[in-house]
XYZ file of C-alpha atoms in Angstrom:
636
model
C 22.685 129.538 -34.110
C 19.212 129.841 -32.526
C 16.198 130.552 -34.976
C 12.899 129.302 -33.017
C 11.527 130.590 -30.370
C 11.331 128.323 -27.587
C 7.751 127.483 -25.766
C 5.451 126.779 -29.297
C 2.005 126.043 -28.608
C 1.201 122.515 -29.036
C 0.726 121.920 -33.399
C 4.453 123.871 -33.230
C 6.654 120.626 -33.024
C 10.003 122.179 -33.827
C 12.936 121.136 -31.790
C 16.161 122.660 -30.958
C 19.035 119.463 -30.328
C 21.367 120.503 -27.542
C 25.188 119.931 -27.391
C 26.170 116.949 -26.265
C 29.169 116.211 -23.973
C 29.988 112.783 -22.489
C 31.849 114.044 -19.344
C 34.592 111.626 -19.314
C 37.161 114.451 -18.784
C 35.890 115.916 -15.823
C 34.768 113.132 -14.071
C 37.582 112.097 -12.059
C 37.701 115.683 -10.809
C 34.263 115.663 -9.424
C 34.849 112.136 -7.861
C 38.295 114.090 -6.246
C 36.589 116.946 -4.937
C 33.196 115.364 -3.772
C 34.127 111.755 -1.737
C 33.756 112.041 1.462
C 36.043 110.126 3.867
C 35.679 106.236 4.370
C 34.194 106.962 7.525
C 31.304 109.552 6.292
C 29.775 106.896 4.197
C 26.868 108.787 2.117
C 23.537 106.267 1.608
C 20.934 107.104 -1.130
C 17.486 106.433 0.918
C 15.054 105.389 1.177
C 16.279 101.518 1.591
C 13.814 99.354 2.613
C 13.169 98.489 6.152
C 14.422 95.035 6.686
C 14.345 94.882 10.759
C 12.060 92.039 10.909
C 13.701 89.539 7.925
C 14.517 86.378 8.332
C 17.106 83.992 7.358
C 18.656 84.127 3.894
C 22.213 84.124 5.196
C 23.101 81.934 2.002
C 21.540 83.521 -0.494
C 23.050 86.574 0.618
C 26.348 84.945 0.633
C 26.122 83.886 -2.764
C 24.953 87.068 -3.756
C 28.144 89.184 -2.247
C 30.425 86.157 -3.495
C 28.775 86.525 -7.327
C 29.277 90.535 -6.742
C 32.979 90.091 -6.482
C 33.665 87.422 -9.201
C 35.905 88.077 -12.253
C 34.090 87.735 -15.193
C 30.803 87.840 -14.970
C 28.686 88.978 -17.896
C 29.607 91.905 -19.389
C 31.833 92.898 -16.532
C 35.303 92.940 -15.857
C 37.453 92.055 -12.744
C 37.371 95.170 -10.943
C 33.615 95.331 -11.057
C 30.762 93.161 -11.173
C 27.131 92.568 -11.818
C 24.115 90.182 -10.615
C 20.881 90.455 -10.846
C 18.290 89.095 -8.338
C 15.210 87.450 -10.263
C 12.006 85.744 -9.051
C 8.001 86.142 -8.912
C 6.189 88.790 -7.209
C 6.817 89.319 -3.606
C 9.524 86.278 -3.095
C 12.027 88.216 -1.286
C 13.818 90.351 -3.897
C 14.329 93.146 -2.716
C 14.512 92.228 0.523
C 17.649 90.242 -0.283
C 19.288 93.289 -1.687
C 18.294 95.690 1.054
C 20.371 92.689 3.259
C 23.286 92.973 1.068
C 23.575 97.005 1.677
C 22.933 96.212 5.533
C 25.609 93.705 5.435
C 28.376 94.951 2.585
C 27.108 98.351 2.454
C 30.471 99.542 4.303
C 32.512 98.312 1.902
C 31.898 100.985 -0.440
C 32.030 104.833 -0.203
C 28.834 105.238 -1.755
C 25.252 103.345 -1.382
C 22.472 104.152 -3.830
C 19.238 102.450 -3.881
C 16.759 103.252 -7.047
C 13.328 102.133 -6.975
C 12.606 101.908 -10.847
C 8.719 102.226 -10.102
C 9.370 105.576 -9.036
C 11.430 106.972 -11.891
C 12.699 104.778 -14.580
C 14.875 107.170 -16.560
C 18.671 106.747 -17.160
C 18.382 110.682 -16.258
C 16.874 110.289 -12.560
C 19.163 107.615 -11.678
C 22.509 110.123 -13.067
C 20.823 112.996 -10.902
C 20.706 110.605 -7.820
C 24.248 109.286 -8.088
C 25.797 112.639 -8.798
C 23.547 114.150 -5.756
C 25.297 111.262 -3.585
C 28.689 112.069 -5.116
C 27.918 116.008 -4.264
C 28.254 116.883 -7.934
C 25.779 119.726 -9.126
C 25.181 117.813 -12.410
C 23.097 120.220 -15.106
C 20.973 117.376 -17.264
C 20.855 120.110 -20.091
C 24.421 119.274 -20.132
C 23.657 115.381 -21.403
C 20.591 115.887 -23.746
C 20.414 112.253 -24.481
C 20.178 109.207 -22.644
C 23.311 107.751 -24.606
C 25.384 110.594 -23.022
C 23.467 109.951 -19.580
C 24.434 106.844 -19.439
C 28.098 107.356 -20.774
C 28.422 109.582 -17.697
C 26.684 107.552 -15.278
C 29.212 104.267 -15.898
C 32.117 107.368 -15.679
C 30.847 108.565 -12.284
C 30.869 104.495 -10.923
C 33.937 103.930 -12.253
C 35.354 106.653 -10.654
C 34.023 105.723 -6.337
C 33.363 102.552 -4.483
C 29.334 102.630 -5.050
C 26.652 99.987 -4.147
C 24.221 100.672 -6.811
C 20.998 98.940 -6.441
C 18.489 98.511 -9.627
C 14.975 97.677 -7.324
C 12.171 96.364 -9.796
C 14.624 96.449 -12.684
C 11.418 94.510 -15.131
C 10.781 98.636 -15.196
C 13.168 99.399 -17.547
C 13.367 95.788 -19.462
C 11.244 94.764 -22.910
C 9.097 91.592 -23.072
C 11.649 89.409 -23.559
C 13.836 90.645 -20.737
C 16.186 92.990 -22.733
C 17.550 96.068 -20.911
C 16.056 98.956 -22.959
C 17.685 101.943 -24.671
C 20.776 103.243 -22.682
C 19.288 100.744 -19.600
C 21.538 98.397 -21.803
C 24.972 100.878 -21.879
C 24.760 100.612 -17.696
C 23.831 96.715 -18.060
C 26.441 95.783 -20.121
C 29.163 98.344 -18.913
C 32.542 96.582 -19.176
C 34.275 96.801 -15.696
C 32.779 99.217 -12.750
C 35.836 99.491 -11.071
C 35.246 99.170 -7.439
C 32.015 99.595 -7.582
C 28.859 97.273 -8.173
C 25.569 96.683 -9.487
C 22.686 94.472 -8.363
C 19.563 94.579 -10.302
C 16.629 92.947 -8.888
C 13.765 92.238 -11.024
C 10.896 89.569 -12.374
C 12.291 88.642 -15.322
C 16.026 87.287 -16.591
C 18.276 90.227 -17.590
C 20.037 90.456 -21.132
C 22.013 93.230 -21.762
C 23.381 93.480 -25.162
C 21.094 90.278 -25.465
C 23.249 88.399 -23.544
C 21.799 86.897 -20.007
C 22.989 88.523 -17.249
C 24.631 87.001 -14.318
C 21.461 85.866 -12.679
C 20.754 84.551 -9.289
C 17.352 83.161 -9.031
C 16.049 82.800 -5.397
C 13.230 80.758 -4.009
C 11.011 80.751 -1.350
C 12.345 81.066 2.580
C 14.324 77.825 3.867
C 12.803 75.180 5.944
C 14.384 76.912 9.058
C 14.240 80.604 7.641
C 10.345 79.637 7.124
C 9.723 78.474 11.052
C 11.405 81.292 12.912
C 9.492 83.826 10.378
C 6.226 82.562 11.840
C 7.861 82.486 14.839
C 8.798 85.912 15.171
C 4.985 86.659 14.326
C 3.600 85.270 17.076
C 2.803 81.482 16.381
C 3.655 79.192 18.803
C 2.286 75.607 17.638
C 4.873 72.756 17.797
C 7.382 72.351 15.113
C 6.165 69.917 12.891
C 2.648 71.869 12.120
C 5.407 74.826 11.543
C 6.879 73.187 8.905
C 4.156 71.803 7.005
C 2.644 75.411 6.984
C 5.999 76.216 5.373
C 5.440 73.640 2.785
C 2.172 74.698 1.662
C 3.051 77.984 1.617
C 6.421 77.378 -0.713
C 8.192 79.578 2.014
C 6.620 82.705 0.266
C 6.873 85.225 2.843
C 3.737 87.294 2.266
C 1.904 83.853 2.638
C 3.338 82.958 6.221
C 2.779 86.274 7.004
C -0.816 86.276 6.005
C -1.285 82.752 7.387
C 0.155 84.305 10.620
C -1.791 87.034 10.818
C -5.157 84.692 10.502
C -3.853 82.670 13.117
C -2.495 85.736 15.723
C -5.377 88.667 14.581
C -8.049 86.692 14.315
C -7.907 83.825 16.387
C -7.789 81.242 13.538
C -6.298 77.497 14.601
C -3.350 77.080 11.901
C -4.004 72.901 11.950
C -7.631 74.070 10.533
C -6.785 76.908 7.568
C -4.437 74.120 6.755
C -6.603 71.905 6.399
C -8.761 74.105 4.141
C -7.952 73.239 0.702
C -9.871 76.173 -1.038
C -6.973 78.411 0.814
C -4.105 76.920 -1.047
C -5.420 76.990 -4.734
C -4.632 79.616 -7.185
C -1.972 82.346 -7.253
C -2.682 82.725 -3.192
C -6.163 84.195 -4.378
C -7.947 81.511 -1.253
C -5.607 82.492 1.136
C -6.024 86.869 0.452
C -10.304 85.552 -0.014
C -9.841 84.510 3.495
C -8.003 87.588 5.088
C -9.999 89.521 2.793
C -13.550 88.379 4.388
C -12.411 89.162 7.772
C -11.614 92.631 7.087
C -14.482 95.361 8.071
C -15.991 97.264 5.050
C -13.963 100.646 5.368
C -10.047 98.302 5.288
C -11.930 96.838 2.107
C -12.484 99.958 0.520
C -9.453 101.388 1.438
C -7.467 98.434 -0.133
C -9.068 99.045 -3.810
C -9.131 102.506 -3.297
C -4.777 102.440 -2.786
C -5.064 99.844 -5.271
C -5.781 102.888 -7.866
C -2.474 104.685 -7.333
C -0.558 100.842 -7.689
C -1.352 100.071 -11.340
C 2.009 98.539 -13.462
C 1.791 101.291 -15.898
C 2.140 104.181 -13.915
C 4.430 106.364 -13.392
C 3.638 106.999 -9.493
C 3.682 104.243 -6.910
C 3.703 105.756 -3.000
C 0.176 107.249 -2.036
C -0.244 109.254 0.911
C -3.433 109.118 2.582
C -4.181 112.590 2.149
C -4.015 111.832 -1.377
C -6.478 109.378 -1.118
C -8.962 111.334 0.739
C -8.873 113.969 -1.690
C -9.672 111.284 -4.584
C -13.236 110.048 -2.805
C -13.740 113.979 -2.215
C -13.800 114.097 -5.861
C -15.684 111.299 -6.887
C -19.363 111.767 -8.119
C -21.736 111.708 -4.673
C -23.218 107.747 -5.303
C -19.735 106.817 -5.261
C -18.344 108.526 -2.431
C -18.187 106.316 0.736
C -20.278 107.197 4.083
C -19.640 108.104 7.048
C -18.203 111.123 6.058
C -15.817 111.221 8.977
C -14.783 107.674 8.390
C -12.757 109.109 5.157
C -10.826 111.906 6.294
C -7.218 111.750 5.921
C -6.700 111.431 9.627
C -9.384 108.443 9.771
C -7.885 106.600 6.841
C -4.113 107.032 7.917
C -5.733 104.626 11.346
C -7.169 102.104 8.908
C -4.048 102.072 6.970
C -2.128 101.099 9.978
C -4.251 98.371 10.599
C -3.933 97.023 7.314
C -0.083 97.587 7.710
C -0.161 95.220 10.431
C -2.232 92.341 8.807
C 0.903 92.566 6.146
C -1.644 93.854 3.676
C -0.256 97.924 3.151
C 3.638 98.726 3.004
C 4.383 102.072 4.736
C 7.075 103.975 5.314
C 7.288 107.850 6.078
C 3.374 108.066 5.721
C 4.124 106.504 2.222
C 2.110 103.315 1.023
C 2.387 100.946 -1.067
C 1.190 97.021 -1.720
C 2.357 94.077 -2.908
C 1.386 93.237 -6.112
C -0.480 90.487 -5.493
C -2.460 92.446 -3.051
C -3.186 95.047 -5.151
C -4.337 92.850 -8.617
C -6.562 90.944 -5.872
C -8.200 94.371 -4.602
C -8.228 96.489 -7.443
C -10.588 93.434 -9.338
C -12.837 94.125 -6.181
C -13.045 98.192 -7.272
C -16.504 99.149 -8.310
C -16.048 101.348 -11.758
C -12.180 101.746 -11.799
C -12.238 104.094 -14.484
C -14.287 106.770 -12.082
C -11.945 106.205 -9.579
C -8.856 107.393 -11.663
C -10.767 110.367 -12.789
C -11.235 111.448 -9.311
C -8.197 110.841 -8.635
C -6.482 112.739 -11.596
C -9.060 115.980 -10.584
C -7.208 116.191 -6.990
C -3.560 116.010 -8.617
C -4.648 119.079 -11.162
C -5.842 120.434 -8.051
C -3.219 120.076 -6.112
C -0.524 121.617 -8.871
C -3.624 124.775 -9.284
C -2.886 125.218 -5.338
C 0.599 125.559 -5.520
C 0.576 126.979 -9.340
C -2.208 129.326 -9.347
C -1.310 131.784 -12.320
C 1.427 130.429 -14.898
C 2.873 133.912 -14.907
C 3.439 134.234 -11.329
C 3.727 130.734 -10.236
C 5.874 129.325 -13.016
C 7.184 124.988 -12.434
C 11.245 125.754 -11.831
C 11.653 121.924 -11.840
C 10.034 117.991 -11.893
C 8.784 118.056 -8.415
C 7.097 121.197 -9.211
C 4.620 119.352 -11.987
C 4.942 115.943 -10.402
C 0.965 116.399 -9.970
C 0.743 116.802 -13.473
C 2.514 113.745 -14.397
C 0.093 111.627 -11.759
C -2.693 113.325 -13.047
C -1.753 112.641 -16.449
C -1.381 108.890 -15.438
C -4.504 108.386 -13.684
C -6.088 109.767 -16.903
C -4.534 107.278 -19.018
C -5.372 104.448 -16.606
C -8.944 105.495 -16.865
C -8.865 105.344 -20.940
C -8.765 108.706 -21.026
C -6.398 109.404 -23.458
C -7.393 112.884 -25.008
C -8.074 114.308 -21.171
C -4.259 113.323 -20.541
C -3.289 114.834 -24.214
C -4.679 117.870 -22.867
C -2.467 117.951 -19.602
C 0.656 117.052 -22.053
C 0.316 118.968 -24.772
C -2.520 121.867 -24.473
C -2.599 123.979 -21.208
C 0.372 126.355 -20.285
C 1.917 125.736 -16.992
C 4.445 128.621 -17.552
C 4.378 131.845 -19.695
C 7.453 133.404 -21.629
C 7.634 137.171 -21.865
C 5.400 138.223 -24.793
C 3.085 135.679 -23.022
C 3.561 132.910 -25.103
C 2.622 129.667 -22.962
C 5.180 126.841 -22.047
C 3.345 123.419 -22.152
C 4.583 120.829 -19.743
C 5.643 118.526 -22.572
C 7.886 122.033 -23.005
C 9.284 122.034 -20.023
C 9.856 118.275 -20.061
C 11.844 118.819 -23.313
C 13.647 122.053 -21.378
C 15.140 119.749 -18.226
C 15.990 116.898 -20.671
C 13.547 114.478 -19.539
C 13.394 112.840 -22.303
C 13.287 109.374 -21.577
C 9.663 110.741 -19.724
C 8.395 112.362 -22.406
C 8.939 109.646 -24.652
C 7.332 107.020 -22.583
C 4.516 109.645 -21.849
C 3.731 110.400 -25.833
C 4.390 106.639 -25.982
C 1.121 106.116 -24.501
C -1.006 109.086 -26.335
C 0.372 107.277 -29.767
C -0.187 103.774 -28.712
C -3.656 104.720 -27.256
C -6.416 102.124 -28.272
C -8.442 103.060 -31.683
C -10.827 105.486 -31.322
C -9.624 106.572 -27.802
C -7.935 109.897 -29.381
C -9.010 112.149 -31.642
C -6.498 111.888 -34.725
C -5.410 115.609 -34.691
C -4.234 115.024 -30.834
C -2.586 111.759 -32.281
C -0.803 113.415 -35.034
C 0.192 116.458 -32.537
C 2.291 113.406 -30.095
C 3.429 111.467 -32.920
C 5.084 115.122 -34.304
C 5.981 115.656 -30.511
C 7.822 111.443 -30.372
C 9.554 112.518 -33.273
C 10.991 115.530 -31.758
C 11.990 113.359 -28.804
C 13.917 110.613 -31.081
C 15.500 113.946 -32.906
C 17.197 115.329 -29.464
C 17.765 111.752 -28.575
C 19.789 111.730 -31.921
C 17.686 108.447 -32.978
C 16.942 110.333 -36.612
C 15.183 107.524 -38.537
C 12.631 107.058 -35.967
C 12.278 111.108 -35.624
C 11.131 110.995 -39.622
C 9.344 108.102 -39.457
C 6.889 109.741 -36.562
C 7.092 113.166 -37.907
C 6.134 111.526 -41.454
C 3.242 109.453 -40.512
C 1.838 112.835 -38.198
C 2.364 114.432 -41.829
C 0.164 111.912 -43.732
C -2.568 112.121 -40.565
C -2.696 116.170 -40.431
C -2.803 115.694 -44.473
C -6.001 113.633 -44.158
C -7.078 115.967 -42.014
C -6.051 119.222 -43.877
C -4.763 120.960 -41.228
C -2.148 122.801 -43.155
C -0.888 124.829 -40.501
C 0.028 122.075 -38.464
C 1.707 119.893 -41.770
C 3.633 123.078 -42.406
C 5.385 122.551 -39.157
C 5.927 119.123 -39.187
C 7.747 119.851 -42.697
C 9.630 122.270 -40.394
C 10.900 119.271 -38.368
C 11.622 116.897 -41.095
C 13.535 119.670 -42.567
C 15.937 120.133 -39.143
C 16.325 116.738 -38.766
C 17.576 116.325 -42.338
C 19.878 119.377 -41.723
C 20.949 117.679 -38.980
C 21.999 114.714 -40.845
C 23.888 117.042 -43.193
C 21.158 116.317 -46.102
C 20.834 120.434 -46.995
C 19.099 119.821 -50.230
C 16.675 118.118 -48.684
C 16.160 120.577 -45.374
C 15.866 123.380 -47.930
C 13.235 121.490 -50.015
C 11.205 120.712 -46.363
C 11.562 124.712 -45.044
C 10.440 125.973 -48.487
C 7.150 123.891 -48.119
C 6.802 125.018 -44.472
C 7.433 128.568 -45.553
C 4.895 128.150 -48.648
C 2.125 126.752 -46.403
C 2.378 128.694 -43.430
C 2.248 132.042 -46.317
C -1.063 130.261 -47.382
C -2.332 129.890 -44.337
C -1.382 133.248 -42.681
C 1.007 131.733 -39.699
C 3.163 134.500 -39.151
C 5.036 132.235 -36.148
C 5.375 129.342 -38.646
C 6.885 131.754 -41.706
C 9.618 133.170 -39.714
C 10.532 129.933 -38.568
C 11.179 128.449 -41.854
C 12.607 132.113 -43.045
C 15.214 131.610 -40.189
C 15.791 127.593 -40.745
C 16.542 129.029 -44.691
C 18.934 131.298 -43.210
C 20.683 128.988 -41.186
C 21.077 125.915 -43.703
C 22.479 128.529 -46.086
C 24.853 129.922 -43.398
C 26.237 126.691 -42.695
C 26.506 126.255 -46.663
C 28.687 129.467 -46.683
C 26.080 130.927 -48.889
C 26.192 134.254 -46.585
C 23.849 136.480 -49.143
C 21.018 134.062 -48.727
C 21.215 133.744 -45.344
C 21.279 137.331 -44.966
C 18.227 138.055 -47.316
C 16.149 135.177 -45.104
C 17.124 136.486 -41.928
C 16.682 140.199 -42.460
C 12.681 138.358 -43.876
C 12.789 136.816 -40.590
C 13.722 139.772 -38.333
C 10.798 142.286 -40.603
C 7.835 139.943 -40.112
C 8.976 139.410 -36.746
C 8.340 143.264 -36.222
C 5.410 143.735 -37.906
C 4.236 140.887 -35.846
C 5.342 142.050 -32.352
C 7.115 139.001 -31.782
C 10.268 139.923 -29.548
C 11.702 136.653 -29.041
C 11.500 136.483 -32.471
C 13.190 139.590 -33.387
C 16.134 138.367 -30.806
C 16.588 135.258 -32.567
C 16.818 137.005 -36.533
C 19.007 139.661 -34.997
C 21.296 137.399 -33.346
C 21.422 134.838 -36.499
C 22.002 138.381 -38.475
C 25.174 138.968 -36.330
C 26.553 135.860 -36.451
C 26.024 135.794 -40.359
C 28.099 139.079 -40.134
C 30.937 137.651 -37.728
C 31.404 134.828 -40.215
C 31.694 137.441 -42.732
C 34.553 139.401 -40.495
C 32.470 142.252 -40.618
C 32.672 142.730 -36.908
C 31.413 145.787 -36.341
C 28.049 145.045 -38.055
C 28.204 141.850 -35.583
C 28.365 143.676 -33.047
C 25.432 146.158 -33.440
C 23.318 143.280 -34.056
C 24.669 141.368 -31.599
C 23.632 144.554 -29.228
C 20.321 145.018 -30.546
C 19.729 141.486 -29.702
C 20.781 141.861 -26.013
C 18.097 144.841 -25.890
């Protein structure tokens, strides 16, 4: 039964919960009809380059070995888990890139996920069914339990490599894989296929410790022929004492290289210099840093801007860049102009590239994170910075988007602009700005030109586990950073998250507390649907009394406050809780309510929904003919 409109302006929070399906049953026929021959082996890209690494032929040994053990946690013979753990930059995932270069053909199937880029249970289901060549509908698995059910079917059903990259995405504080994260992490038995997680912290799924593999710095001998291979050619002892002071971390040798081969530096001196080798490598970067000219130090905070933890987005191209200092306020923007073109900066990226300082890959960059903290704490007035650059992603989507009617988003890439815009807002304290791009401007119209809001269409593909972390930060926003009615709109929002995601307890704990804020407030309208919510969920739970006590105060307040939109939804949530009762007359009398106010209204969407709850009043009833005809009218 379908009584609300879908697309509700922002205050409407009312949710409609999907089926849900787990896809056991069919998965063995998609694995049947989709793997490819042994000899067609399909790889999920992009895998990081790992051309130039050195050494770690034990490690990766162990690794492989620890893959294909019986019993390790929460897996069973067939299948296995590890995870790779260590600081920043050490040689994580570097080690696992190895492993698919050197195992990778012992599986059908190699998928590597970058969590930084997309750390929903959903994403990582699309990618692996993409690889499998199953066309996988997400609609299909509304929530991230039945995501992740699926996802452990597909696995156990092919030989995959799957690779977690910067799995401390999707862990809490104290190292605990999150939500369904902890379904896949715990999984007993993969079959022939395998899991390695790399990430900063120890894993616990189902708060047990994962099988862990901690790695250290390069070898001795791994350490030497790195700065070998970059060029230094000193005799062997200075070699290894550079390796000692540096604890084999490899962006270390590789900066201490690059002082030594770039800019003529004698290793025995920088050595020597004790200011280098204090702090978290901070005398070491201060040193590269100071030989850099002005325009690679600008460049370096200004990438640091897209490489904040909490985002979303991680990759920057530098046309993306450019179009940020376009968009900064004119005492901010740097001079020359032509220095800060796209084509100028993607030079000076290169450069920076090559002094181990800028990741790239397909015109794609990215930092290490020690890099960027060190460079972004050199930014003058960060906050600015992630205004501009949230004005060129709204840009950007108003390029490709420029009228919601005729330029609807089909799908995530189309309002992937949004969702960076909406983070650089956030990053800049912005938190009402990014409420705005969430929950108040339409990115695609209905007929009858009602407005889809990208929180909408969010809810519509079954992102949920984005939209939760996304009203997550509106709800969690510091004091005084949102106004309360924008507060109270995402809290209503969360709880229709934690309703599809079947998590009811927290859905009525967020929708209550929005009710006591919009109550403070008195913004009746917006309490009336709220009560709305709380009334579904309770219907939901099978608790009718109490969904007919929540409707009738939506449909009393939105009668005092002359919402037309909010009355027949609560005159068709009536009708359905007393259709599911088998009280058939009451239904009847709310939905023929429902289907006269949508008239009078000229609400068509509306008047589908009461005519189509009419008819299937009537075809419980056996009255088939009346069904029908409403059924019809419906269809027209």
């Amino acid at each position: 039964m379908s009584t609300n409109p879908a697309g509700q302006p922002a205050t409407n929070l009312t949710s409609n919960t999907g089926n849900t399906a787990s896809g056991s049953n069919i998965t063995q026929n998609y694995i049947q009809q989709a793997a490819p021959p042994p000899t067609s082996r399909p790889v999920q890209h992009p895998i990081p380059n790992v051309d130039s690494a050195v050494g770690r032929r034990v490690e990766l040994a162990a690794v492989q070995q620890r893959l294909g053990q019986a019993g390790t946690v929460a897996i069973e013979a067939k299948g296995s888990s590890a995870t790779v753990s260590g600081v920043a930059g050490i040689g994580k995932s570097t080690l696992a890139a190895l492993n698919c270069r050197a195992y990778g053909d012992e599986y059908r199937f190699v998928c590597w996920r970058d969590m930084r880029l997309d750390s929903t249970v959903g994403g990582l289901l699309q990618a692996v069914a993409e690889l499998l060549g199953i066309a996988l509908d997400l609609r299909e698995y509304p929530t991230e339990a039945n995501q992740a059910a699926m996802l452990v079917n597909l696995l156990r059903g092919c030989a995959m490599l799957l690779v977690v990259d910067n799995g401390e995405s999707v862990l809490d504080e104290a190292g605990n894989a999150v939500g369904a994260w902890d379904t896949l992490c715990s999984a007993a038995g993969l079959g022939q296929s395998s899991l390695l997680i790399t990430s900063r912290q120890k894993v616990r799924a189902g708060r047990v410790l994962l099988n862990a593999y901690p790695i250290e710095g390069l070898g001795e001998a791994d350490g030497v022929a790195l700065l070998r291979q970059l060029g230094l050619a000193d005799d062997e002892a200075l070699l290894r004492r550079a390796w000692q002071q540096a604890g084999g971390h490899p962006l270390a040798l590789k900066l201490l290289a690059g002082l030594v081969t770039n800019e003529g530096q004698k290793l025995g001196r920088l050595l020597d210099e004790r200011r280098l080798w204090q702090g978290e490598m901070n005398g070491l970067l201060d040193e590269v840093y100071a030989r850099l000219d002005e325009q690679q130090r600008r460049l370096l905070g200004y990438v640091s801007v897209y490489d904040r933890p909490d985002l979303f987005r991680y990759p920057v191209t530098m046309t993306e860049v450019a179009g940020m200092l376009a968009a900064l306020p004119a005492a901010l923007q740097p001079a020359p102009a032509q220095q800060w073109t796209a084509d100028a900066l993607e030079g000076c990226a290169l450069a920076l590239s090559r002094r181990s300082l800028l990741n790239v890959e397909d015109e794609l960059y990215t930092m290490h994170a020690l890099v960027r903290d060190y460079a972004y704490q050199r930014l003058s007035d960060p906050p600015t910075h992630h205004r501009a650059a949230a004005a060129y992603f709204q840009q950007q989507y108003a390029a490709t988007h420029p009228d919601a009617h005729t330029h609807p988003a089909r799908d995530l890439a189309d309002v992937q602009p949004l969702l960076n815009a909406f983070d650089q807002l956030c990053a800049a304290g912005d938190y009402e700005a990014a409420a705005i791009v969430l929950m108040g401007t339409p990115v695609e119209y209905m007929s009858g030109g009602i407005g889809i809001l990208l929180r909408d269409l969010l809810d519509r593909w079954s992102e949920f586990s984005l939209l939760q972390a996304m009203l997550g930060r509106l709800v969690n926003a510091p004091d005084g950073a949102l106004l309360d009615n924008s507060r109270a709109v995402a809290l209503g929002n969360l709880g229709t998250v934690y309703h599809s995601l079947g998590e009811y307890d927290k859905a009525i704990d967020c929708y209550s507390h929005a009710y006591r804020v919009m109550e403070q407030l008195g913004d009746k309208r917006i309490q009336g649907s709220i009560l709305g919510n709380l009334g579904t969920v309770y219907r939901d739970l099978g608790q009718y009394d109490k969904a007919i006590s929540y409707y009738s105060r939506h449909l009393k307040l939105a009668e005092q406050t002359g919402d037309h939109l909010g009355q027949a939804n609560a005159l068709g949530n009536l009708g359905d809780v007393y259709q599911t009762q088998g009280k058939y007359d009451k239904a009847i009398n709310y939905h023929s309510r429902q289907l006269k106010l949508t008239k009078q209204i000229g609400d068509r969407q509306g008047q589908a929904s009461a005519l189509g709850n009419l008819g299937t009043v009537y075809l419980s009833l056996g009255k088939y003919n009346k069904a029908i005809d409403y059924h019809v009218r419906k269809l027209e």
